[in-house]
Coordinates of C-alpha atoms and ligand atoms in Angstrom, one line a residue:
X1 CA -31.0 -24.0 25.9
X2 CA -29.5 -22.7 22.4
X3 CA -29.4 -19.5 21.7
X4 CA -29.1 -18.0 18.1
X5 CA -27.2 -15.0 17.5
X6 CA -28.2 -13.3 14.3
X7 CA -25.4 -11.0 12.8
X8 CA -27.7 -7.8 11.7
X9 CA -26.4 -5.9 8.9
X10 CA -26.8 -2.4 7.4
X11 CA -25.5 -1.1 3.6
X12 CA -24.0 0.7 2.0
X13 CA -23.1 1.4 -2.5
X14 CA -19.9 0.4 -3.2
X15 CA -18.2 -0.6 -6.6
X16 CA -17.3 -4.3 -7.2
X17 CA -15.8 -6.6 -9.5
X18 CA -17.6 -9.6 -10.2
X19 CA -14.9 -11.7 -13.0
X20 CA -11.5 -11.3 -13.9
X21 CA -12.2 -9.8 -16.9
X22 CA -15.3 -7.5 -16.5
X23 CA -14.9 -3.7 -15.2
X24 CA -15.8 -2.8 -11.7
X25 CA -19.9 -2.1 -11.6
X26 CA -21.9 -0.6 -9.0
X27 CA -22.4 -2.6 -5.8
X28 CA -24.7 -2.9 -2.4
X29 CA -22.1 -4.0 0.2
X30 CA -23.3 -5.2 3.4
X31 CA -21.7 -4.0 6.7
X32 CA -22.0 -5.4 10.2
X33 CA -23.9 -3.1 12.4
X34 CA -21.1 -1.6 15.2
X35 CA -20.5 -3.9 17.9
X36 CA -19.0 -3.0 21.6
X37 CA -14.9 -2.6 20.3
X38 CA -16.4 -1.5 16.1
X39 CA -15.7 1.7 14.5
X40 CA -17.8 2.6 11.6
X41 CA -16.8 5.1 9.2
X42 CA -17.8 7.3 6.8
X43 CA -15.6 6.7 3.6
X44 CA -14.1 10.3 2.0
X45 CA -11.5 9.2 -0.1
X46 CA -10.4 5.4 -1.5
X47 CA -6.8 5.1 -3.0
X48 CA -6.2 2.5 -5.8
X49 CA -3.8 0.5 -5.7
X50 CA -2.1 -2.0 -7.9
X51 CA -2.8 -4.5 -5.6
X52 CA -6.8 -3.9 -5.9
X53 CA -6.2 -4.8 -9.9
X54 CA -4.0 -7.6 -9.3
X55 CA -6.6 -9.0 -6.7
X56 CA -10.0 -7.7 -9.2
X57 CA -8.3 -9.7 -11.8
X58 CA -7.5 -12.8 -10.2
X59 CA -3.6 -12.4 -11.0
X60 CA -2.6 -13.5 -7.2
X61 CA -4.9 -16.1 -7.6
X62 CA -8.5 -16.8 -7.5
X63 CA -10.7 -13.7 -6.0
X64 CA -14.0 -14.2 -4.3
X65 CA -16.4 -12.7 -6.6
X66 CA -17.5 -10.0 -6.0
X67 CA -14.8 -8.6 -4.6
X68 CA -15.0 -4.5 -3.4
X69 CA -11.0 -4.0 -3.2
X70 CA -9.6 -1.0 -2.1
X71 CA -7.4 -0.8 1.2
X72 CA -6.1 2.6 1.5
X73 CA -9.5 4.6 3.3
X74 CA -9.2 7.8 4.5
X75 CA -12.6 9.4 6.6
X76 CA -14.5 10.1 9.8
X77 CA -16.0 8.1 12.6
X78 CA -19.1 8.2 12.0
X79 CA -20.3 5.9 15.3
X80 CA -18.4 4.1 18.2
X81 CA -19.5 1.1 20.1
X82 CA -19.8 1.1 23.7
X83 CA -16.2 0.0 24.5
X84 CA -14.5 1.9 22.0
X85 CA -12.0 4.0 23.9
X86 CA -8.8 5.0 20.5
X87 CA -11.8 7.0 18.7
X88 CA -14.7 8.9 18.8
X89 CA -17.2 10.5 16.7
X90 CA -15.5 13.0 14.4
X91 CA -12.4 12.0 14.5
X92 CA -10.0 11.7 11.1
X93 CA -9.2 8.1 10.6
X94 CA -7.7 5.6 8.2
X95 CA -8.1 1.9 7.2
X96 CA -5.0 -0.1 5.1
X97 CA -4.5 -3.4 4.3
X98 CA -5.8 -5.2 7.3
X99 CA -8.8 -5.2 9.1
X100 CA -7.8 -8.2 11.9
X101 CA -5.1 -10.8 13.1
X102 CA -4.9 -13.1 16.0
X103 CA -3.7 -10.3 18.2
X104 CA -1.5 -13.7 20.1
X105 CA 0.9 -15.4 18.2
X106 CA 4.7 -14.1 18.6
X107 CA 4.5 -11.4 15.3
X108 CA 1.2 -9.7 16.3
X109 CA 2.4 -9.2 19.5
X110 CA 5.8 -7.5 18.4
X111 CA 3.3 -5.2 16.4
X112 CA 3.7 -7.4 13.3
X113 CA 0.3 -8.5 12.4
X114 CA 0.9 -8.0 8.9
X115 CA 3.1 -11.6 9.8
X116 CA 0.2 -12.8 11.8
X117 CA 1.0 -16.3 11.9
X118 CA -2.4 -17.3 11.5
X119 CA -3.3 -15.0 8.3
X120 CA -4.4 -11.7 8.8
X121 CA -7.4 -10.2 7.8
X122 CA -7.4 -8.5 4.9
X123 CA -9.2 -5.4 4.0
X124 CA -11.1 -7.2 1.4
X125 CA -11.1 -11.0 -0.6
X126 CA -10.3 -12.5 3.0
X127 CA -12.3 -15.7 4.6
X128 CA -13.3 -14.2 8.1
X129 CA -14.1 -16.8 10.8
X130 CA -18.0 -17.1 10.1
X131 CA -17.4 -18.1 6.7
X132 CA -17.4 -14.5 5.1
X133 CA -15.4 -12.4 2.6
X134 CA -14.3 -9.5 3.7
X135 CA -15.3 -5.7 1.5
X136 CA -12.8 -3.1 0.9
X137 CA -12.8 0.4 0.6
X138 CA -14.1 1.2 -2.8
X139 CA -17.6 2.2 -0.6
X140 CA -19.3 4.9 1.2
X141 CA -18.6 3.2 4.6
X142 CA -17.1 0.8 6.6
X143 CA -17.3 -1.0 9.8
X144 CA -13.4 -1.9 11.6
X145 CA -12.4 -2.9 14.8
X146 CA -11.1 -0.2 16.7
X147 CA -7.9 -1.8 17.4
X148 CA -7.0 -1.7 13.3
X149 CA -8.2 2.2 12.6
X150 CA -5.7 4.7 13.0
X151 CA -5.7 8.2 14.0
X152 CA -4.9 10.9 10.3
X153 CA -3.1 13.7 12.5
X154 CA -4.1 17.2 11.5
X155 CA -2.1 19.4 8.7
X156 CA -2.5 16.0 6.7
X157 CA -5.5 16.1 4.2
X158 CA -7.4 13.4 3.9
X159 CA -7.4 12.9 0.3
X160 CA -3.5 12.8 0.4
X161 CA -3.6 10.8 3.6
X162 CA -5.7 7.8 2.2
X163 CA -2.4 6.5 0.1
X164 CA -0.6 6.9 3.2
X165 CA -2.3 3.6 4.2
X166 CA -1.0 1.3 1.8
X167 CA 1.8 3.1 -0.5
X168 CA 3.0 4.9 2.5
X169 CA 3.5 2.1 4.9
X170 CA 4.4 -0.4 2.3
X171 CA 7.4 1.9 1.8
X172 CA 8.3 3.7 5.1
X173 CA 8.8 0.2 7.1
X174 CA 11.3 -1.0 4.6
X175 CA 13.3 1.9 4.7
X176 CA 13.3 2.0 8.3
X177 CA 14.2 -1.7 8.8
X178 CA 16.8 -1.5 6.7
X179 CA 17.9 2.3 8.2
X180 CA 17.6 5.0 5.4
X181 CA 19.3 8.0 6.9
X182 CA 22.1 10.6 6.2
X183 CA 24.9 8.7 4.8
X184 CA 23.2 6.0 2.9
X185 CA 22.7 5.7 -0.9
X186 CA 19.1 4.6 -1.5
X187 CA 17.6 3.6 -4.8
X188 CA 14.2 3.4 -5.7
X189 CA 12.5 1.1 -8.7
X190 CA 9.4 1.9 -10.6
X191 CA 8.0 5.9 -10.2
X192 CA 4.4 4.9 -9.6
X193 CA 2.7 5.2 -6.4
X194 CA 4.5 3.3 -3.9
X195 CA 7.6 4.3 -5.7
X196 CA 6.8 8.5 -5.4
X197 CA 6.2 7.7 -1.8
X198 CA 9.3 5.8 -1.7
X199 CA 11.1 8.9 -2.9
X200 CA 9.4 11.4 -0.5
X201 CA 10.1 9.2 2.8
X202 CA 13.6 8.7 1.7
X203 CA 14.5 11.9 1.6
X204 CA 12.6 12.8 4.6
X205 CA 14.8 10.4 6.2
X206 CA 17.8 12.0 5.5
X207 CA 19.1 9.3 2.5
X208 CA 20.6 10.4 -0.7
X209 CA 17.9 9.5 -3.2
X210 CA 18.1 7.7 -7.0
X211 CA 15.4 7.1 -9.0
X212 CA 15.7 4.2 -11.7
X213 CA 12.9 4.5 -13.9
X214 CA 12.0 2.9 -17.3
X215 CA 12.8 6.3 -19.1
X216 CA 13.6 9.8 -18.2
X217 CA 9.4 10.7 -18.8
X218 CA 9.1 11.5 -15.1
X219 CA 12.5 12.6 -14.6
X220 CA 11.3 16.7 -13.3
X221 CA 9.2 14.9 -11.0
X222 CA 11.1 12.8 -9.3
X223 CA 14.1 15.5 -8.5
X224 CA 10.6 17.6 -6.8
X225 CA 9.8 14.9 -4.9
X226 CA 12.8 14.5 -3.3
X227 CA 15.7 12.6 -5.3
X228 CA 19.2 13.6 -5.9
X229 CA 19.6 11.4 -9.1
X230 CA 16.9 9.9 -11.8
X231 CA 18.7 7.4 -14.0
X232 CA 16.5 5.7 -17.0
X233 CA 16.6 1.8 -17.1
X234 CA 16.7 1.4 -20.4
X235 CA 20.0 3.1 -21.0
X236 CA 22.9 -0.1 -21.0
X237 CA 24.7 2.7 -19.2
X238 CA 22.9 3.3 -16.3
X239 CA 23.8 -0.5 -15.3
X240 CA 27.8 0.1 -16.0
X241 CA 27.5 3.7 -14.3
X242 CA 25.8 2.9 -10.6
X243 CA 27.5 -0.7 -10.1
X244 CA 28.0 -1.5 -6.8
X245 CA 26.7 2.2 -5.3
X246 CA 23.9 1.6 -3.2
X247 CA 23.0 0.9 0.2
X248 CA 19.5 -0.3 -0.2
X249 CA 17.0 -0.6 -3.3
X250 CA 13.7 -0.7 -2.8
X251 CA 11.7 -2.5 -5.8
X252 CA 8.1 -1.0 -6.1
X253 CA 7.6 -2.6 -10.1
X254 CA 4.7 -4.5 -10.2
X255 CA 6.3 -6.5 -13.3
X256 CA 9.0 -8.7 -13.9
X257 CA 12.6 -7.1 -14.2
X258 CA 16.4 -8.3 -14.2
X259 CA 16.9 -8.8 -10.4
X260 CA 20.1 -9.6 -11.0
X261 CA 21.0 -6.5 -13.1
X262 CA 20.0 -4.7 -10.3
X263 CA 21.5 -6.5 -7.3
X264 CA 24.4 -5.8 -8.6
X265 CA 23.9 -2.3 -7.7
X266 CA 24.5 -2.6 -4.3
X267 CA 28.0 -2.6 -2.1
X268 CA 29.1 -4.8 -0.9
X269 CA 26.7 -5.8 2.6
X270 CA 23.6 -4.4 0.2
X271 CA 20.4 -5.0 0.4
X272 CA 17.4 -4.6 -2.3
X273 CA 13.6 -5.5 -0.9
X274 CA 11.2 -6.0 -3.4
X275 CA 7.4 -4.8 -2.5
X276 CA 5.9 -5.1 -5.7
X277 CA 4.5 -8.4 -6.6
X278 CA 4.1 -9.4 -9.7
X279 CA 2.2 -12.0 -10.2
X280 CA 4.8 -14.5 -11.9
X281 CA 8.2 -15.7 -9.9
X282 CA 11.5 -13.5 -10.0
X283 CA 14.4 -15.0 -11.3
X284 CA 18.1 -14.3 -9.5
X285 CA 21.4 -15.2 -10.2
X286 CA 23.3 -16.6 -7.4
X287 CA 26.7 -15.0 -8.4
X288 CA 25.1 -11.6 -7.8
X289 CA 24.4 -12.4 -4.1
X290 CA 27.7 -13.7 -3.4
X291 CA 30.1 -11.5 -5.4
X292 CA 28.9 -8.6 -2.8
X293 CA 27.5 -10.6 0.5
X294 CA 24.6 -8.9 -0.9
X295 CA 21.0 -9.7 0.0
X296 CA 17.5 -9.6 -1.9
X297 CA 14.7 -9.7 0.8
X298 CA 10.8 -8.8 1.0
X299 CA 8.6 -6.6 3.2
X300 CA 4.7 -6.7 3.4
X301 CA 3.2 -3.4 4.2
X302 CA 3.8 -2.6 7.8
X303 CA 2.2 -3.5 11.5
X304 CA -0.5 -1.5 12.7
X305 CA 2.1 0.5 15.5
X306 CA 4.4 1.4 12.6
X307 CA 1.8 2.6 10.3
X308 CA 0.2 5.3 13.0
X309 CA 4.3 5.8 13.5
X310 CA 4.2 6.6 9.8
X311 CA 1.1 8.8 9.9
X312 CA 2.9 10.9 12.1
X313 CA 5.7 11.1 10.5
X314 CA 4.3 12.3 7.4
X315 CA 2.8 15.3 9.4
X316 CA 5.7 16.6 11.1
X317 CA 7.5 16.6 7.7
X318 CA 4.4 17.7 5.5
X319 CA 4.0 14.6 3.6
X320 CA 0.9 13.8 1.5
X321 CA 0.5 11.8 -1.9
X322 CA 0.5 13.3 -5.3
X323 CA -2.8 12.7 -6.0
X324 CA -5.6 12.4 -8.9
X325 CA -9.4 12.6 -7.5
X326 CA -12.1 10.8 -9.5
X327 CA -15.4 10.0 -9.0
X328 CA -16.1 5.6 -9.2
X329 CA -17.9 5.6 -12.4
X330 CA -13.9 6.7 -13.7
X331 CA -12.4 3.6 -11.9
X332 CA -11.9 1.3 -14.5
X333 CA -10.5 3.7 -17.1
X334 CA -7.9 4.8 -13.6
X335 CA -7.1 1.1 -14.3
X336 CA -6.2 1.0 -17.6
X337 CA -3.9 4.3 -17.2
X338 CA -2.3 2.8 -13.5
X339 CA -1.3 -0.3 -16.2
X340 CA 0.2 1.7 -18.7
X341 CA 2.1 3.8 -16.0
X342 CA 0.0 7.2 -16.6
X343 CA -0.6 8.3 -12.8
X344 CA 1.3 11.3 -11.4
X345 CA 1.3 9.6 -8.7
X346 CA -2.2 8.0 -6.9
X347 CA -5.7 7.6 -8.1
X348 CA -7.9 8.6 -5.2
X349 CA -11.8 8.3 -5.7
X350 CA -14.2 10.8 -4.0
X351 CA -16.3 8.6 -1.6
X352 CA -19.4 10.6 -2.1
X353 CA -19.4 9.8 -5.4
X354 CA -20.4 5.7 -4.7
X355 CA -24.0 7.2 -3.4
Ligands
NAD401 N1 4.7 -5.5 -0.4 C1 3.5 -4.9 -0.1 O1 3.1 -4.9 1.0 C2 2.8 -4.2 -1.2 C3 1.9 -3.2 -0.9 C4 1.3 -2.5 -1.9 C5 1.5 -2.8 -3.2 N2 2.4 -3.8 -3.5 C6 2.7 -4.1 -4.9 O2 3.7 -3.2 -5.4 C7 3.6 -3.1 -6.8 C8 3.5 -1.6 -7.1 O3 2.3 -1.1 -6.7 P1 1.9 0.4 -7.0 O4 0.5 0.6 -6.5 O5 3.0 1.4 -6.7 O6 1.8 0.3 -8.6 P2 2.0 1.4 -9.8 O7 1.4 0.8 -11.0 O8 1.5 2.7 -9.3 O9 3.6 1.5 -9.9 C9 4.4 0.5 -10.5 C10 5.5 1.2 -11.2 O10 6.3 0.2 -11.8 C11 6.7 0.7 -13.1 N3 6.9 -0.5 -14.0 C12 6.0 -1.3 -14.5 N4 6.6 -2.3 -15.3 C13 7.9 -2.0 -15.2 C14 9.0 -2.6 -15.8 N5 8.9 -3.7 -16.5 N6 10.3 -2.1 -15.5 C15 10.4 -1.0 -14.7 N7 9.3 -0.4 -14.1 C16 8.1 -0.8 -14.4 C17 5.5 1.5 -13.6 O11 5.8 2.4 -14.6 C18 5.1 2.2 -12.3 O12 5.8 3.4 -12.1 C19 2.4 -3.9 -7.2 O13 2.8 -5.2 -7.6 C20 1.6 -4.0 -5.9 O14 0.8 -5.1 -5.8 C21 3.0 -4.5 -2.6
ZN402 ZN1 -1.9 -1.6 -1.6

């Protein structure tokens, strides 16, 4: 005897992109219905991310059309299946980058499914295993494992919280691998959103704090987020001035720049980890890694125990995202100003604003 199991669906209005080179439209996204270990959720807030218009545009690569991006979701539990025991009904919550992983192989279980050696699952654009793409967060609701939804503790909002899930992790797991902390001299790339957040964890770390922007523009809001120094990349100076000074850089442009230039920043022992990812190939010089025993390595978000580590973190030192709201029919002009680096420091859209 066969027996057919048919998936049933619900939906919900989302915003998708449908091409590389046409704006995000409105969009009916289907959700599975809430099975025995699901979680579904009632979307307040969606942070955007450069990573949602490097995927919507195809820059990492072809996306699966349509694609609804967005993987930093802040909301409520809206309904728990019957063997759901990390959540209930009510409860704040957030979604990041991944929605699955094998939950076996040796990464996922040292909490590192974000290395899953099979692939995660990605928020949204990933091939799940019957043959569907997965739909991010620019929607009114979602449905997630319970296993990959974590717990917003209170005194954390959760319009601030929602870039918590992607900028926030993407930034605090670096700069605890690599131990920021009183006594070390940290530097952080690019002032945009994972950068700001690079700033405020830094500092809430206990690390003394430079900021090496493009120009001195956002130079009174990077000392009130938390640095001790803002230097501006374009001065020749800057380069002569901090050589060999830092501990650890942490690279959040999401264009090319002069790796070398900058591993040469470091002491001696150094490290700089690059999270942005541009979409063409970095360039270093050897000589620059050896004249210091320096390193250049790379970090991908964070595993699911280290981001709920990083939630909680964020409350007990107060912690949020600068934030813009917007309602979705304002996403693709958020776009244009995330790519010409006017956002102080996160665009978040309004959920309700998809109905
Ligand atoms: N490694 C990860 O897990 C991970 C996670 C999230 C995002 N990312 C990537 O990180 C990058 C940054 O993401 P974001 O959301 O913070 O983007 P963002 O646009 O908010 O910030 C990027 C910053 O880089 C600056 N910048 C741009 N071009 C520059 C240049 N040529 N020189 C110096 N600075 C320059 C911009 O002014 C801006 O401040 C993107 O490539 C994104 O895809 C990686
Ligand atoms: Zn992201």
């Amino acid at each position: 005897m066969s027996r057919v199991w048919e998936i049933m669906t619900f939906t919900v209005p989302a915003y998708a992109a449908t091409s590389a080179n046409e704006p995000l439209a409105p969009f009916t996204v289907e959700r599975r219905d809430v099975g025995p270990k699901d979680v579904r959720i009632d979307i307040k807030y969606s942070g955007i991310c450069h990573s949602d218009i490097h995927t919507a545009r195809s820059e990492w690569g072809p996306a699966n059309y349509p694609v609804v991006v967005g993987h930093e979701i802040a909301g409520v539990v809206a309904e728990v299946g019957a063997d759901v025991t990390r959540h209930k009904v009510g409860d704040r919550v957030g979604v990041g980058c991944m929605v699955d992983s094998c939950r076996e192989c040796e990464n996922c279980l040292a909490g590192d499914e974000q290395y899953c050696r099979k692939g995660n699952t990605g928020t949204y654009n990933s091939v799940t295993a019957d043959g569907g793409t997965t739909q991010g967060g620019y929607a009114a609701g979602i449905v997630v494992t319970e296993d990959f939804v974590l717990s917003i503790p209170e005194g954390v909002e959760l319009d601030v919280a929602a870039p918590l899930l992607c900028a926030g992790i993407t930034t605090y797991s670096p700069l605890r691998h690599w131990n920021a902390g009183p006594g070390k001299k940290v530097a952080v790339v690019g002032l945009g959103g994972l950068g700001h957040m690079a700033v405020k964890i830094a500092h809430a770390m206990g690390a003394e704090v430079t900021v090496l922007s493009q120009s001195l523009k956002k130079q009174e809001d990077g000392l009130k987020l938390g640095a001790d120094h803002y230097f501006a990349t374009s001065d020749p100076d800057t380069f002569a001035q901090l050589d060999s000074s830092f501990d650890l850089i942490v690279n959040t442009v999401s264009a090319r720049i002069d790796v070398t230039a900058y591993l040469r920043l470091l002491k001696v022992d150094g490290t700089m980890v690059n999270v942005g990812a541009p979409e063409d190939p970095l360039e270093v010089n050897a000589f620059a890694l050896i004249g210091g025993r320096r390193s250049w390595a790379g970090s991908n978000i964070g595993g699911i125990r280290e981001t709920q580590e990083m939630l909680d973190f964020c409350a007990e030192h107060h912690l949020g995202a600068e934030i813009e709201v917007i309602g979705a029919d304002q996403i693709n002009e958020a776009y244009e100003r995330v790519l010409a680096s006017d956002v102080r420091y996160r665009f978040v859209i309004d959920a309700s604003t998809f109905a």
